[in-house]
Amino acid sequence: AQSVTQLDSHVSVSEGTPVLLRCNYSSSYSPSLFWYVQHPNKGLQLLLKYTSAATLVKGINGFEAEFKKSETSFHLTKPSAHMSDAAEYFCVVTPPHYGGSQGNLIFGKGTKLSVKP
Amino acid sequence: DAGVIQSPRHEVTEMGQEVTLRCKPISGHNSLFWYRQTMMRGLELLIYFNNNVPIDDSGMPEDRFSAKMPNASFSTLKIQPSEPRDSAVYFCASRRQGGSYNSPLHFGNGTRLTVT
């Protein structure tokens, strides 16, 4: 069985300071992992994806995430927050093969990121 | 790439009326998903299709909800009769599914439904 836990429902940072959004997963298989961002009144947009290639994955807008199998984590980071990063972020886990319930996609409950001037 | 296209963007209707939401997936994608998002419950999967066939509809709330995918380029989600508790943002998403690699989901911009 798979699951994903986003440890913080809300994170607040000051502009220019680092961002850390935490995600832990549980999977019977070597998973694929994704981070999505949702700005207000918009759909979810893919930030980055891990699919068993390099463990450090770079995404759009300066975000990156590191897959750590020993810690079953896939935390999202950015060195310096920008006001435009304020949004909700979702971590998603899926096994490498398709099929099954939920389409194999398990969404975390989301982390709202606030950026203070 | 036009992305996933949903219509309408906003829908306001009265309780008891029929509502139809529409989705055009990205060309070449063979899986289509309908999600509902509310403040209280977050993002919920309602139903998903592979190659136009419904695979898992366990998330459909009740018989008032139905979804169809008559061909690879079009899907509808219908609510009949609608109720105020159906008010939410409904997202359609598509992906290319198969083989040993799952491509990510691509989401539309959603339909904001308000039932009064």
PDB file of N, CA, C and O in Angstrom, chain B residues 70-104:
ATOM      1  N   PRO B  70     -17.025   9.384 -24.087  1.00  0.00           N
ATOM      2  CA  PRO B  70     -17.449   8.747 -25.339  1.00  0.00           C
ATOM      3  C   PRO B  70     -16.320   8.546 -26.339  1.00  0.00           C
ATOM      4  O   PRO B  70     -16.421   7.662 -27.192  1.00  0.00           O
ATOM      5  N   ASN B  71     -15.262   9.358 -26.212  1.00  0.00           N
ATOM      6  CA  ASN B  71     -14.101   9.168 -27.091  1.00  0.00           C
ATOM      7  C   ASN B  71     -12.868   9.707 -26.392  1.00  0.00           C
ATOM      8  O   ASN B  71     -12.960  10.257 -25.278  1.00  0.00           O
ATOM      9  N   ALA B  72     -11.747   9.557 -27.032  1.00  0.00           N
ATOM     10  CA  ALA B  72     -10.466   9.881 -26.386  1.00  0.00           C
ATOM     11  C   ALA B  72     -10.268  11.369 -26.159  1.00  0.00           C
ATOM     12  O   ALA B  72      -9.338  11.763 -25.466  1.00  0.00           O
ATOM     13  N   SER B  73     -11.105  12.203 -26.732  1.00  0.00           N
ATOM     14  CA  SER B  73     -10.864  13.637 -26.646  1.00  0.00           C
ATOM     15  C   SER B  73     -11.956  14.387 -25.889  1.00  0.00           C
ATOM     16  O   SER B  73     -11.999  15.613 -25.922  1.00  0.00           O
ATOM     17  N   PHE B  74     -12.825  13.672 -25.181  1.00  0.00           N
ATOM     18  CA  PHE B  74     -13.921  14.374 -24.536  1.00  0.00           C
ATOM     19  C   PHE B  74     -14.485  13.562 -23.370  1.00  0.00           C
ATOM     20  O   PHE B  74     -14.679  12.348 -23.471  1.00  0.00           O
ATOM     21  N   SER B  75     -14.760  14.277 -22.281  1.00  0.00           N
ATOM     22  CA  SER B  75     -15.398  13.639 -21.134  1.00  0.00           C
ATOM     23  C   SER B  75     -16.359  14.621 -20.495  1.00  0.00           C
ATOM     24  O   SER B  75     -16.153  15.843 -20.567  1.00  0.00           O
ATOM     25  N   THR B  76     -17.400  14.088 -19.878  1.00  0.00           N
ATOM     26  CA  THR B  76     -18.346  14.923 -19.146  1.00  0.00           C
ATOM     27  C   THR B  76     -18.555  14.363 -17.748  1.00  0.00           C
ATOM     28  O   THR B  76     -18.468  13.154 -17.519  1.00  0.00           O
ATOM     29  N   LEU B  77     -18.822  15.280 -16.837  1.00  0.00           N
ATOM     30  CA  LEU B  77     -19.227  14.938 -15.482  1.00  0.00           C
ATOM     31  C   LEU B  77     -20.573  15.612 -15.261  1.00  0.00           C
ATOM     32  O   LEU B  77     -20.688  16.828 -15.403  1.00  0.00           O
ATOM     33  N   LYS B  78     -21.578  14.811 -14.941  1.00  0.00           N
ATOM     34  CA  LYS B  78     -22.923  15.333 -14.819  1.00  0.00           C
ATOM     35  C   LYS B  78     -23.421  15.156 -13.388  1.00  0.00           C
ATOM     36  O   LYS B  78     -23.176  14.110 -12.755  1.00  0.00           O
ATOM     37  N   ILE B  79     -24.096  16.168 -12.889  1.00  0.00           N
ATOM     38  CA  ILE B  79     -24.715  16.095 -11.571  1.00  0.00           C
ATOM     39  C   ILE B  79     -26.205  16.382 -11.770  1.00  0.00           C
ATOM     40  O   ILE B  79     -26.594  17.433 -12.271  1.00  0.00           O
ATOM     41  N   GLN B  80     -27.031  15.428 -11.393  1.00  0.00           N
ATOM     42  CA  GLN B  80     -28.464  15.568 -11.577  1.00  0.00           C
ATOM     43  C   GLN B  80     -29.212  14.791 -10.497  1.00  0.00           C
ATOM     44  O   GLN B  80     -29.119  13.562 -10.461  1.00  0.00           O
ATOM     45  N   PRO B  81     -29.964  15.448  -9.632  1.00  0.00           N
ATOM     46  CA  PRO B  81     -30.085  16.895  -9.453  1.00  0.00           C
ATOM     47  C   PRO B  81     -28.951  17.443  -8.588  1.00  0.00           C
ATOM     48  O   PRO B  81     -28.424  16.738  -7.733  1.00  0.00           O
ATOM     49  N   SER B  82     -28.598  18.678  -8.812  1.00  0.00           N
ATOM     50  CA  SER B  82     -27.525  19.283  -8.026  1.00  0.00           C
ATOM     51  C   SER B  82     -28.045  19.720  -6.656  1.00  0.00           C
ATOM     52  O   SER B  82     -29.239  20.002  -6.481  1.00  0.00           O
ATOM     53  N   GLU B  83     -27.119  19.760  -5.694  1.00  0.00           N
ATOM     54  CA  GLU B  83     -27.425  20.186  -4.332  1.00  0.00           C
ATOM     55  C   GLU B  83     -26.359  21.187  -3.887  1.00  0.00           C
ATOM     56  O   GLU B  83     -25.237  21.163  -4.403  1.00  0.00           O
ATOM     57  N   PRO B  84     -26.698  22.036  -2.907  1.00  0.00           N
ATOM     58  CA  PRO B  84     -25.716  23.032  -2.446  1.00  0.00           C
ATOM     59  C   PRO B  84     -24.397  22.409  -2.006  1.00  0.00           C
ATOM     60  O   PRO B  84     -23.332  23.000  -2.200  1.00  0.00           O
ATOM     61  N   ARG B  85     -24.432  21.207  -1.423  1.00  0.00           N
ATOM     62  CA  ARG B  85     -23.182  20.580  -0.961  1.00  0.00           C
ATOM     63  C   ARG B  85     -22.287  20.121  -2.106  1.00  0.00           C
ATOM     64  O   ARG B  85     -21.156  19.685  -1.858  1.00  0.00           O
ATOM     65  N   ASP B  86     -22.772  20.205  -3.323  1.00  0.00           N
ATOM     66  CA  ASP B  86     -21.935  19.882  -4.485  1.00  0.00           C
ATOM     67  C   ASP B  86     -21.052  21.065  -4.882  1.00  0.00           C
ATOM     68  O   ASP B  86     -20.192  20.919  -5.768  1.00  0.00           O
ATOM     69  N   SER B  87     -21.260  22.208  -4.258  1.00  0.00           N
ATOM     70  CA  SER B  87     -20.457  23.388  -4.578  1.00  0.00           C
ATOM     71  C   SER B  87     -18.986  23.098  -4.295  1.00  0.00           C
ATOM     72  O   SER B  87     -18.624  22.682  -3.186  1.00  0.00           O
ATOM     73  N   ALA B  88     -18.154  23.298  -5.299  1.00  0.00           N
ATOM     74  CA  ALA B  88     -16.739  22.947  -5.203  1.00  0.00           C
ATOM     75  C   ALA B  88     -16.066  23.375  -6.507  1.00  0.00           C
ATOM     76  O   ALA B  88     -16.712  23.873  -7.423  1.00  0.00           O
ATOM     77  N   VAL B  89     -14.765  23.160  -6.553  1.00  0.00           N
ATOM     78  CA  VAL B  89     -14.046  23.301  -7.822  1.00  0.00           C
ATOM     79  C   VAL B  89     -13.796  21.893  -8.345  1.00  0.00           C
ATOM     80  O   VAL B  89     -13.262  21.040  -7.622  1.00  0.00           O
ATOM     81  N   TYR B  90     -14.166  21.666  -9.569  1.00  0.00           N
ATOM     82  CA  TYR B  90     -14.013  20.351 -10.194  1.00  0.00           C
ATOM     83  C   TYR B  90     -12.881  20.437 -11.215  1.00  0.00           C
ATOM     84  O   TYR B  90     -12.898  21.269 -12.118  1.00  0.00           O
ATOM     85  N   PHE B  91     -11.902  19.562 -11.040  1.00  0.00           N
ATOM     86  CA  PHE B  91     -10.749  19.532 -11.935  1.00  0.00           C
ATOM     87  C   PHE B  91     -10.774  18.274 -12.793  1.00  0.00           C
ATOM     88  O   PHE B  91     -11.097  17.184 -12.325  1.00  0.00           O
ATOM     89  N   CYS B  92     -10.381  18.462 -14.018  1.00  0.00           N
ATOM     90  CA  CYS B  92     -10.112  17.357 -14.921  1.00  0.00           C
ATOM     91  C   CYS B  92      -8.594  17.301 -15.119  1.00  0.00           C
ATOM     92  O   CYS B  92      -7.923  18.349 -15.167  1.00  0.00           O
ATOM     93  N   ALA B  93      -8.056  16.103 -15.219  1.00  0.00           N
ATOM     94  CA  ALA B  93      -6.626  15.944 -15.445  1.00  0.00           C
ATOM     95  C   ALA B  93      -6.412  14.772 -16.393  1.00  0.00           C
ATOM     96  O   ALA B  93      -7.224  13.838 -16.443  1.00  0.00           O
ATOM     97  N   SER B  94      -5.327  14.810 -17.124  1.00  0.00           N
ATOM     98  CA  SER B  94      -5.024  13.691 -18.019  1.00  0.00           C
ATOM     99  C   SER B  94      -3.544  13.353 -17.947  1.00  0.00           C
ATOM    100  O   SER B  94      -2.718  14.152 -17.493  1.00  0.00           O
ATOM    101  N   ARG B  95      -3.228  12.155 -18.379  1.00  0.00           N
ATOM    102  CA  ARG B  95      -1.833  11.717 -18.413  1.00  0.00           C
ATOM    103  C   ARG B  95      -1.696  10.602 -19.437  1.00  0.00           C
ATOM    104  O   ARG B  95      -2.684   9.990 -19.848  1.00  0.00           O
ATOM    105  N   ARG B  96      -0.454  10.336 -19.808  1.00  0.00           N
ATOM    106  CA  ARG B  96      -0.155   9.201 -20.663  1.00  0.00           C
ATOM    107  C   ARG B  96       0.257   8.067 -19.736  1.00  0.00           C
ATOM    108  O   ARG B  96       1.217   8.184 -18.981  1.00  0.00           O
ATOM    109  N   GLN B  97      -0.491   7.007 -19.755  1.00  0.00           N
ATOM    110  CA  GLN B  97      -0.262   5.930 -18.795  1.00  0.00           C
ATOM    111  C   GLN B  97       0.053   4.652 -19.538  1.00  0.00           C
ATOM    112  O   GLN B  97      -0.590   4.304 -20.511  1.00  0.00           O
ATOM    113  N   GLY B  98       1.082   3.946 -19.037  1.00  0.00           N
ATOM    114  CA  GLY B  98       1.418   2.668 -19.636  1.00  0.00           C
ATOM    115  C   GLY B  98       2.894   2.385 -19.504  1.00  0.00           C
ATOM    116  O   GLY B  98       3.689   3.267 -19.217  1.00  0.00           O
ATOM    117  N   GLY B  99       3.268   1.140 -19.705  1.00  0.00           N
ATOM    118  CA  GLY B  99       4.668   0.775 -19.628  1.00  0.00           C
ATOM    119  C   GLY B  99       5.200   0.876 -18.218  1.00  0.00           C
ATOM    120  O   GLY B  99       4.461   0.717 -17.246  1.00  0.00           O
ATOM    121  N   SER B 100       6.461   1.175 -18.100  1.00  0.00           N
ATOM    122  CA  SER B 100       7.090   1.173 -16.788  1.00  0.00           C
ATOM    123  C   SER B 100       7.223   2.562 -16.193  1.00  0.00           C
ATOM    124  O   SER B 100       7.799   2.738 -15.153  1.00  0.00           O
ATOM    125  N   TYR B 101       6.689   3.526 -16.829  1.00  0.00           N
ATOM    126  CA  TYR B 101       6.848   4.889 -16.332  1.00  0.00           C
ATOM    127  C   TYR B 101       5.513   5.604 -16.369  1.00  0.00           C
ATOM    128  O   TYR B 101       4.830   5.615 -17.375  1.00  0.00           O
ATOM    129  N   ASN B 102       5.153   6.169 -15.255  1.00  0.00           N
ATOM    130  CA  ASN B 102       3.925   6.950 -15.195  1.00  0.00           C
ATOM    131  C   ASN B 102       4.230   8.408 -15.440  1.00  0.00           C
ATOM    132  O   ASN B 102       4.938   9.039 -14.665  1.00  0.00           O
ATOM    133  N   SER B 103       3.686   8.948 -16.482  1.00  0.00           N
ATOM    134  CA  SER B 103       3.863  10.368 -16.724  1.00  0.00           C
ATOM    135  C   SER B 103       3.024  11.143 -15.717  1.00  0.00           C
ATOM    136  O   SER B 103       2.049  10.619 -15.181  1.00  0.00           O
ATOM    137  N   PRO B 104       3.398  12.378 -15.433  1.00  0.00           N
ATOM    138  CA  PRO B 104       2.636  13.148 -14.446  1.00  0.00           C
ATOM    139  C   PRO B 104       1.273  13.552 -14.971  1.00  0.00           C
ATOM    140  O   PRO B 104       1.014  13.539 -16.173  1.00  0.00           O
TER     141      PRO B 104
END
